[in-house]
Every structure is written in structure tokens, then in C-alpha cells.
CSV table of C-alpha atoms and ligand atoms in Angstrom, one decimal:
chain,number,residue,atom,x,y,z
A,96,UNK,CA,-8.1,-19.2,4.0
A,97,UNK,CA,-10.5,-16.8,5.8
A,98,UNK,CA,-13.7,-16.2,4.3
A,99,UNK,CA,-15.4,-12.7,4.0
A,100,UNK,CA,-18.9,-12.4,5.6
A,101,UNK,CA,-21.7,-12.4,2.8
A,102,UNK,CA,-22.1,-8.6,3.9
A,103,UNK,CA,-18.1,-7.5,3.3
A,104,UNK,CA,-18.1,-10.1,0.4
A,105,UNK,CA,-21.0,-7.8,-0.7
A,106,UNK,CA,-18.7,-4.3,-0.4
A,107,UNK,CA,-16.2,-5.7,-2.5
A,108,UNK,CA,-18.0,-6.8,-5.8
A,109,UNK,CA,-17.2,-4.9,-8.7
A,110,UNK,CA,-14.8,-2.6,-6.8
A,111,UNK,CA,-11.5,-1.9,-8.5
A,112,UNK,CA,-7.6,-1.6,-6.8
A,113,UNK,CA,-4.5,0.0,-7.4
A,114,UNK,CA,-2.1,-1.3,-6.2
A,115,UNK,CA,1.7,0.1,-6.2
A,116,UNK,CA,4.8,-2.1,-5.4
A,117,UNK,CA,2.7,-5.2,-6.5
A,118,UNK,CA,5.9,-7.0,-8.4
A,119,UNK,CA,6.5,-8.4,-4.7
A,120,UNK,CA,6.1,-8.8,-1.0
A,121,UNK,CA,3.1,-6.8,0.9
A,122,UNK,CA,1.4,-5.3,-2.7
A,123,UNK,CA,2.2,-8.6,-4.4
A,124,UNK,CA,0.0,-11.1,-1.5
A,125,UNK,CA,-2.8,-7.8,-1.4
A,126,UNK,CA,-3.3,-8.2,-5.0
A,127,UNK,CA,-4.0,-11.8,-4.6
A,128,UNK,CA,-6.1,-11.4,-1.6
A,129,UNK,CA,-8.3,-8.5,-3.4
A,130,UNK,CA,-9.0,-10.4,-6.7
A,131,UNK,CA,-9.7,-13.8,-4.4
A,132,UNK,CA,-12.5,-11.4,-3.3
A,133,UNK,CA,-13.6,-10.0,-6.5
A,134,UNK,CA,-11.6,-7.2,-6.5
A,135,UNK,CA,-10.1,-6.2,-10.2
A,136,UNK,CA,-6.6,-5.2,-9.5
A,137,UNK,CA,-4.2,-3.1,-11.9
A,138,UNK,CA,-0.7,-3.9,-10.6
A,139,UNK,CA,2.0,-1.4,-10.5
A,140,UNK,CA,6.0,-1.4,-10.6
A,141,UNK,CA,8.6,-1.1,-11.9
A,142,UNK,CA,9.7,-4.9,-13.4
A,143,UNK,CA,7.0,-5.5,-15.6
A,144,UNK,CA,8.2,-9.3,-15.6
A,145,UNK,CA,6.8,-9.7,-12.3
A,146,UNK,CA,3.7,-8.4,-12.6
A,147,UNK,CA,2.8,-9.9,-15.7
A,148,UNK,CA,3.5,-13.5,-13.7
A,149,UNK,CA,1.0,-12.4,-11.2
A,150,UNK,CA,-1.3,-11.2,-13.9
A,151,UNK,CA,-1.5,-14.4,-15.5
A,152,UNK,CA,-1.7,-16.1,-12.2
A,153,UNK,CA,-4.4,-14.3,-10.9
A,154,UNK,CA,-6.5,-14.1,-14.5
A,155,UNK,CA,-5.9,-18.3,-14.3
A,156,UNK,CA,-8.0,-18.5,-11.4
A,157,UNK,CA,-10.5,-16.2,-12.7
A,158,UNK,CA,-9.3,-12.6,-11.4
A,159,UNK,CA,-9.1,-9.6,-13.4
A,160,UNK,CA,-5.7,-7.9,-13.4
A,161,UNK,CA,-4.4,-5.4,-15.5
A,162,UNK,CA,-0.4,-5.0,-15.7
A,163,UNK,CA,0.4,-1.1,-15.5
A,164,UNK,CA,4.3,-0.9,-15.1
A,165,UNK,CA,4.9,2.1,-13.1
A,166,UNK,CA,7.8,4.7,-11.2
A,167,UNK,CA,6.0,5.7,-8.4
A,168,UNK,CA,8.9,8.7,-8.4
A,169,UNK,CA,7.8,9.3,-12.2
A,170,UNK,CA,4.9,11.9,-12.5
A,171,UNK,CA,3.9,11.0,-15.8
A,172,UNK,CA,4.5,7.6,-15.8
A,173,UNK,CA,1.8,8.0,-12.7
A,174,UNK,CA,-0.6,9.7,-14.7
A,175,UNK,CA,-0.7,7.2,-17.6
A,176,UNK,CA,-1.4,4.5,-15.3
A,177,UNK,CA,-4.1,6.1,-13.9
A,178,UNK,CA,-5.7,6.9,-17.3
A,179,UNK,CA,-5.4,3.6,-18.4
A,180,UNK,CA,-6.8,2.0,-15.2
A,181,UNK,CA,-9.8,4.2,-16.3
A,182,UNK,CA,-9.8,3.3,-20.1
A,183,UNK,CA,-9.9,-0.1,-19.2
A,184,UNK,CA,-12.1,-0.1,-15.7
A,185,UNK,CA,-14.3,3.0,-16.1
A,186,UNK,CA,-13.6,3.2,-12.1
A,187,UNK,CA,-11.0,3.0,-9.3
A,188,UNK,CA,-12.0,2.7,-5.7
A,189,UNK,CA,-9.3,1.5,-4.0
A,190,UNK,CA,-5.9,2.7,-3.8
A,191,UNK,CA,-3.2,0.5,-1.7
A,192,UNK,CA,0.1,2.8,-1.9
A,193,UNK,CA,2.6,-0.4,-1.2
A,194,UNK,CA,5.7,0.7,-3.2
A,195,UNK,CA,8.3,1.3,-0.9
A,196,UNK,CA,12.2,0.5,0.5
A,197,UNK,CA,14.5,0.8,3.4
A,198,UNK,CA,17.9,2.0,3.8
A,199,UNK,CA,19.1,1.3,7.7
A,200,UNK,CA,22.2,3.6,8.5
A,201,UNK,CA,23.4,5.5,11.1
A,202,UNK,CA,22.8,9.2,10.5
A,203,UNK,CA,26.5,10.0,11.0
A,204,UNK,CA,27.0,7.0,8.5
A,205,UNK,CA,23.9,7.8,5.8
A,206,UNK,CA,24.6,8.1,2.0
A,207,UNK,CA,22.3,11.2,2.0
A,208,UNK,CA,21.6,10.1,-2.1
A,209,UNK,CA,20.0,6.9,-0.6
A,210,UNK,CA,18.0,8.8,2.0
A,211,UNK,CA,17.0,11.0,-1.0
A,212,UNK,CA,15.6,8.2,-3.3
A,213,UNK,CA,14.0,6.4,-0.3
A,214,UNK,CA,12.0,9.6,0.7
A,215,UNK,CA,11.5,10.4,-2.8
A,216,UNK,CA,9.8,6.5,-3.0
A,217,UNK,CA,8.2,6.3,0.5
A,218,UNK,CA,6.7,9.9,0.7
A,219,UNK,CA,6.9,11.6,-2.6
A,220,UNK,CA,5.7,8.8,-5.0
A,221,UNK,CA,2.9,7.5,-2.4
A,222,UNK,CA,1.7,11.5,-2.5
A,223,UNK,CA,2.0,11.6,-6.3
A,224,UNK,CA,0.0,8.4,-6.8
A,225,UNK,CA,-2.7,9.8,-4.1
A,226,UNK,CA,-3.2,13.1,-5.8
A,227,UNK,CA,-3.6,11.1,-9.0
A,228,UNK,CA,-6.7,9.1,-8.1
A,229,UNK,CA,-8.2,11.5,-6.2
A,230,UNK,CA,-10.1,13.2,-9.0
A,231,UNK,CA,-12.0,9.8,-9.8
A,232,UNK,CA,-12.4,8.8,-6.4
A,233,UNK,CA,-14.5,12.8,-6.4
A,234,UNK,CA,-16.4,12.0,-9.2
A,235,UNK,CA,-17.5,8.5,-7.9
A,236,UNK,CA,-18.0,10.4,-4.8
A,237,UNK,CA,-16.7,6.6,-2.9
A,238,UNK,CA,-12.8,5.8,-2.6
A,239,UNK,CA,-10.2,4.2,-0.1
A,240,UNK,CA,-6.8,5.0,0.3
A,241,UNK,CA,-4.2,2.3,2.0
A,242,UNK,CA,-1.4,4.1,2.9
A,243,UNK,CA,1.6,1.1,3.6
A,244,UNK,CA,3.4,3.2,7.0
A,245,UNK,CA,5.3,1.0,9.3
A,246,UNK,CA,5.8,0.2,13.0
A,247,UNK,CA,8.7,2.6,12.2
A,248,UNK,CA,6.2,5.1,11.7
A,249,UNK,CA,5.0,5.0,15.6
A,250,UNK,CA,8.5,4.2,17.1
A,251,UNK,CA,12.0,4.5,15.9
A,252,UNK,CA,15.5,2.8,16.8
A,253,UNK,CA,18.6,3.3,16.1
A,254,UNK,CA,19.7,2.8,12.6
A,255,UNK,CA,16.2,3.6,11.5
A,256,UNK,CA,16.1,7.5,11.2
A,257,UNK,CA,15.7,7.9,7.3
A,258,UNK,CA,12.9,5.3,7.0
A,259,UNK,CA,11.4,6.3,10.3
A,260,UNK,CA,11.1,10.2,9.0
A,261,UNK,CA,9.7,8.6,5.7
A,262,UNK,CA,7.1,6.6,7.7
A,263,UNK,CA,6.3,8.9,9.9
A,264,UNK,CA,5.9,11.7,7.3
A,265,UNK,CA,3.3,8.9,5.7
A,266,UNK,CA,1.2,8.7,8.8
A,267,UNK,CA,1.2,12.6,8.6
A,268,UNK,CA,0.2,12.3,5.1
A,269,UNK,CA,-3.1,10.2,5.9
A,270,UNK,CA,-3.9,11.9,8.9
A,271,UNK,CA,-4.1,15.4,7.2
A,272,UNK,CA,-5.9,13.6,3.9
A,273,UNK,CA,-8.4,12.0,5.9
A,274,UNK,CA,-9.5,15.6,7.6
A,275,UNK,CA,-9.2,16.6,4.1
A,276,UNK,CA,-12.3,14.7,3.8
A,277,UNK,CA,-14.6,14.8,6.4
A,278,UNK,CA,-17.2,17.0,5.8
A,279,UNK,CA,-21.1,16.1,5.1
A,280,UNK,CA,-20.3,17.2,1.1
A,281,UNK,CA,-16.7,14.9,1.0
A,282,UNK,CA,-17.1,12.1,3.5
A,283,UNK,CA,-16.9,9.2,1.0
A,284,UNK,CA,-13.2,9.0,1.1
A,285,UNK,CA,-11.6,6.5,3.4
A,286,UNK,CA,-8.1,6.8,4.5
A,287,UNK,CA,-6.0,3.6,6.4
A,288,UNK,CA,-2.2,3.2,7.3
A,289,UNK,CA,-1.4,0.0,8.2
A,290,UNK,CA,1.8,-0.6,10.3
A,291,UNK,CA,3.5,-3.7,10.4
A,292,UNK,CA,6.3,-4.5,12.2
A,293,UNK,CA,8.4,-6.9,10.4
A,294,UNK,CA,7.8,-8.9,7.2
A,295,UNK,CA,9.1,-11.6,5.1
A,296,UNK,CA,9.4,-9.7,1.9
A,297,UNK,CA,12.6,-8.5,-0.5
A,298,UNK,CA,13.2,-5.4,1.7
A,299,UNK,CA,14.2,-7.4,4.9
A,300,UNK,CA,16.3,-9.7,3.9
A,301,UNK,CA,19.9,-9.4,5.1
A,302,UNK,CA,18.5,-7.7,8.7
A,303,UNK,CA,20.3,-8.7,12.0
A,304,UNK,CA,18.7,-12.6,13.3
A,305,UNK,CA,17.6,-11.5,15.9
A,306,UNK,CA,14.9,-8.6,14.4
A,307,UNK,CA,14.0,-11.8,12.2
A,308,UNK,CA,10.8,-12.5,14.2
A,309,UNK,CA,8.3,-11.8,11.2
A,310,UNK,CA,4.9,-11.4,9.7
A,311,UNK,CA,4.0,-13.1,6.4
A,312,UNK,CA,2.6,-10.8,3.5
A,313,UNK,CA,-0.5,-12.7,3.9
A,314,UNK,CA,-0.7,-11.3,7.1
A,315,UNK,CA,-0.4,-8.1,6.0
A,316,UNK,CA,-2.7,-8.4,3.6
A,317,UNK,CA,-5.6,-10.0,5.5
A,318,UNK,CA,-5.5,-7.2,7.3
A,319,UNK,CA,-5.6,-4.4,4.2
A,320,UNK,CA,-8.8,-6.8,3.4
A,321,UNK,CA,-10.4,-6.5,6.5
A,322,UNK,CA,-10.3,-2.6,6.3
A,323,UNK,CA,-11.4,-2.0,2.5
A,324,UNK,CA,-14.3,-4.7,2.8
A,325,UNK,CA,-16.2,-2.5,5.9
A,326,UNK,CA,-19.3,-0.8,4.8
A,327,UNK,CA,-18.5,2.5,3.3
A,328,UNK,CA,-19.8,4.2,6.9
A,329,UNK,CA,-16.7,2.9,8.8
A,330,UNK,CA,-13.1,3.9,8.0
A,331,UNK,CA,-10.7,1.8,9.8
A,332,UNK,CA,-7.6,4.5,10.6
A,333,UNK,CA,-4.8,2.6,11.5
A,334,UNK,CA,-4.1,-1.3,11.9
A,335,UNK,CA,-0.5,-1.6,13.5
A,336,UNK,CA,0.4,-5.2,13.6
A,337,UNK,CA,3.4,-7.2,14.7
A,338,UNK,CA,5.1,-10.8,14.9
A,339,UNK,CA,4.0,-11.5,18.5
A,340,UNK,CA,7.2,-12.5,19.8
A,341,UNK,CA,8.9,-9.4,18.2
A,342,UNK,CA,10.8,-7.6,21.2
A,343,UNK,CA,11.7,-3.7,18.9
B,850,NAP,N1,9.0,-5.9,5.0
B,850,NAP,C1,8.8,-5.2,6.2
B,850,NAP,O1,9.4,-5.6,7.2
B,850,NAP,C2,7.9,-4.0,6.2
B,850,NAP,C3,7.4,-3.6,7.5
B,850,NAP,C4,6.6,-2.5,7.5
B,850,NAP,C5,6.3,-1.8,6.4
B,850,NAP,N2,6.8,-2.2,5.2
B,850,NAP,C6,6.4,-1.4,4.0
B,850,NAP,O2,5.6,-2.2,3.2
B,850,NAP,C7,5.7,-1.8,1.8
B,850,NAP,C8,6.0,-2.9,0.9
B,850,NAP,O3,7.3,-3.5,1.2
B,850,NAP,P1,7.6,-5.0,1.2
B,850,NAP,O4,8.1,-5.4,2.5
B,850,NAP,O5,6.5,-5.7,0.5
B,850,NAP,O6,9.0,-5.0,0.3
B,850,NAP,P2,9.3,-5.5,-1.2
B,850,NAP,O7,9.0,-7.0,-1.3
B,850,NAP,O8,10.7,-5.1,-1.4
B,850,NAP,O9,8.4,-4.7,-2.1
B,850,NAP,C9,8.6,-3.4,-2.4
B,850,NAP,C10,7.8,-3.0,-3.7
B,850,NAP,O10,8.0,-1.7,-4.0
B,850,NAP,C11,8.2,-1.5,-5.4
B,850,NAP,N3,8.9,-0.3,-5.7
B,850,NAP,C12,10.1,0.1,-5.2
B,850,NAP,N4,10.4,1.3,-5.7
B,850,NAP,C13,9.5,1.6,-6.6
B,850,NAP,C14,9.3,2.7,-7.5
B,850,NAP,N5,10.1,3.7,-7.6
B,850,NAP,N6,8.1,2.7,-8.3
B,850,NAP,C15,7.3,1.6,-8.2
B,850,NAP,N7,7.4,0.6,-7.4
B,850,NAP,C16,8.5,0.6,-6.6
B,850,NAP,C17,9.0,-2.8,-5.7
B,850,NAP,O11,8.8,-3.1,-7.1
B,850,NAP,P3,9.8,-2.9,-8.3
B,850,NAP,O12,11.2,-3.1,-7.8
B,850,NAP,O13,9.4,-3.9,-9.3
B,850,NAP,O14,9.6,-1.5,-8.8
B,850,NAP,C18,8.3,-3.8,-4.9
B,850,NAP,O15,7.1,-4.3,-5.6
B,850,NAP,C19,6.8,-0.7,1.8
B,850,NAP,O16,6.2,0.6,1.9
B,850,NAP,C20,7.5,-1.0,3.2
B,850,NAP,O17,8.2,0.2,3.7
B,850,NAP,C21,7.5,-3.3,5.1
């Protein structure tokens, strides 16, 4: 395992996560890597049995996780996680917007309902969440969102229109939100998309063999470590990573 400098070891202590899409996959290995570091994570999604396996995982080896089953597409269910990640933090510093899926279709093909719910999860519900913490993150004056794009979100290919556009629309997202904040009264916000090509998780299983060239989740989430443990005068923009003998 990689160890943190004393100095990014040092930017981490104390600090509290969100993190969306945590039952599994990308959120589920970036929950573990944050609490390894001292992070205290409140894990969100929607199968509650999941993340209550990871809680008591994570508390076993002397984390702090708090189980906050959410709908990402849900505004209310949003909100009340976000209160009670207050109630029982007092904080929230980091935001990791994981929650996420892929439909691959042909657009003369495309069940327009499943392109619907995938923008609705991708683009809507990462926005929703965002908007959510933000008022904290103001009154702490510090925060960091980690927006989860995609390689798909600086290229597309064929098959991949619906979840490009969703990816693509995320990158927007964080570009605009980081301008948002820069400003001598509002630059303590810190904005990151990460964009990996592809991973080992539940959302690409059954893709063609030979796209099967893959990234871990631990990959992933070293590299979602590396970018919230800089000081708070360095905000890493983008980290697009991808299986080096990937050929897309
Ligand atoms: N795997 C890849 O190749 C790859 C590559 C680049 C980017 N990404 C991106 O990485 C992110 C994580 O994906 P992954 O690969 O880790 O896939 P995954 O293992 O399928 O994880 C997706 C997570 O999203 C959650 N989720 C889905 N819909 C939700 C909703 N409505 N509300 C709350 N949570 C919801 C799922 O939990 P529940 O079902 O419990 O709600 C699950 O925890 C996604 O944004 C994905 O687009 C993945």
C-alpha cells in the first residue's frame, strides 16, 4: 500500500467525505482508501446492505463511517443525507460524486427511458448532491468536489453517445463550478474530475473482450487520494487515467 507523505497525511486528519455510489466499485475502494487515511466517510446508495458491510468493515479497522442510504435522483432523500452527515459530523469537506451507470446502444437503437435514467443519475443527481453541500462547504469556507467523469468524457466511440453526453456534460459541470469559485472572497473550493478509462467494477461487466484491458478501483482511488490530500493552495483539475495497454 502507498503511504501519504507526513505533509498530505497532515491535510487529511479530521476531514470528512461523501461519498455517492459507495455500495460498490470506484466509491466503494475510495471509501476505504479515505478512512485508511483518516478520513470519516458517510457512504451513500441505494442498497443499504452494502454499505452497512463496508461500514462495519471499515469501523473494524478503526475508520469512522456513517451508512446514509441514498437516490442520488431523489432531492429529498439528498437533502436528509446531507443533514445527517452534519448532525453527526458537524462538517463535510469532501465530496466524491461516484454514483453512476452506463447504458451502451446505438443511437438509432437507444431505449430513450434508459438514456433518461442514466442522465438523470450521471448528471442530474451528481448536480443535486453538489448543490447540496455547497452551503457547508461556504460556511467552512474549505471544500473539494470529486466529480467521477470518464475517458468517455474526453473521447467518444461508437455505442457510447448517451454516456459520452452524460460525461461530457460532467466535465462541463466542474469546469463552470470551479470558475464559480475563484475569486480572492470564494477560492477555498476545489473542484477534480477524474477520468478513467476502463475499470473492473459492476458497470463493466458483460463489455466486448477485447475493451477488457482494465484499471482496478484501487487505482482509481489512489488517484482521488492523491488529489484531496494536496495542500488546500493546489487544486488538481483533471486526472485521466487508463489501463496502459488499452487501445479506445
Ligand atoms: N467502470 C468503469 O469502466 C468506469 C470508467 C470510467 C468512469 N466510471 C464511472 O465511475 C463511477 C462509478 O462506477 P463504477 O465503475 O464503480 O460502477 P459500479 O460498481 O456499478 O458502481 C456504481 C455505483 O453507483 C451507485 N448508484 C447507481 N445509481 C444510483 C442512484 N440512483 N443513487 C445512488 N447511487 C446510485 C450504485 O449503488 P446502488 O446500486 O447501491 O445504488 C453503485 O454504488 C460512475 O460514475 C461511472 O460512470 C466507471
Amino acid at each position: 500500500m502507498t503511504a501519504l507523505t507526513d505533509s498530505e497525511a497532515e491535510n487529511m486528519e479530521q476531514k470528512v467525505a461523501l461519498i455517492t455510489g459507495a455500495s460498490s466499485g470506484i466509491g466503494k475502494s475510495t471509501a476505504e482508501r479515505l478512512a485508511h487515511a483518516g478520513v470519516r466517510v458517510a457512504l451513500a446508495a441505494r442498497r443499504e446492505d452494502e454499505l452497512k458491510k463496508l461500514a462495519d468493515r471499515i469501523d473494524s479497522e478503526g475508520g469512522d463511517a456513517l451508512v446514509v442510504p441514498t437516490d442520488v435522483t431523489d432531492r429529498n432523500d439528498v437533502q436528509e443525507t446531507v443533514d445527517k452527515i452534519e448532525d453527526s459530523f458537524g462538517r463535510l469537506d469532501i465530496l466524491i460524486n461516484s454514483a453512476g451507470m452506463m447504458v451502451l446502444d446505438q443511437v438509432q437503437e437507444a431505449n430513450m427511458n434508459e438514456f433518461q435514467r442514466m442522465v438523470d443519475v450521471n448528471v442530474i443527481g451528481l448536480m443535486e448532491v453538489t448543490q447540496a453541500v455547497l452551503p457547508i462547504m461556504q460556511r467552512q469556507e474549505s471544500g473539494h468536489i470529486v466529480n467521477i467523469s470518464s475517458l468517455a468524457g474526453r473521447k467518444s466511440f461508437p455505442g457510447a453517445s448517451g454516456y459520452s453526453a452524460s460525461k461530457y456534460a460532467v466535465n462541463g459541470f466542474s469546469d463552470a463550478l470551479r470558475e464559480e469559485f475563484t475569486g480572492e472572497e470564494t477560492e477555498y473550493i476545489r473542484v477534480t474530475d477524474i477520468e478513467p478509462g476502463f475499470v473492473e467494477t459492476e458497470l463493466s461487466e458483460g463489455l466486448p473482450p477485447e475493451w477488457m484491458e482494465t484499471l482496478d478501483p484501487d487505482d482509481v482511488a489512489r488517484s482521488i487520494r492523491y488529489a484531496v490530500s494536496q495542500p488546500a493552495h493546489v487544486d488538481v483539475n483533471e486526472i485521466l487515467l487508463r489501463p496502459t495497454q488499452m487501445e479506445l
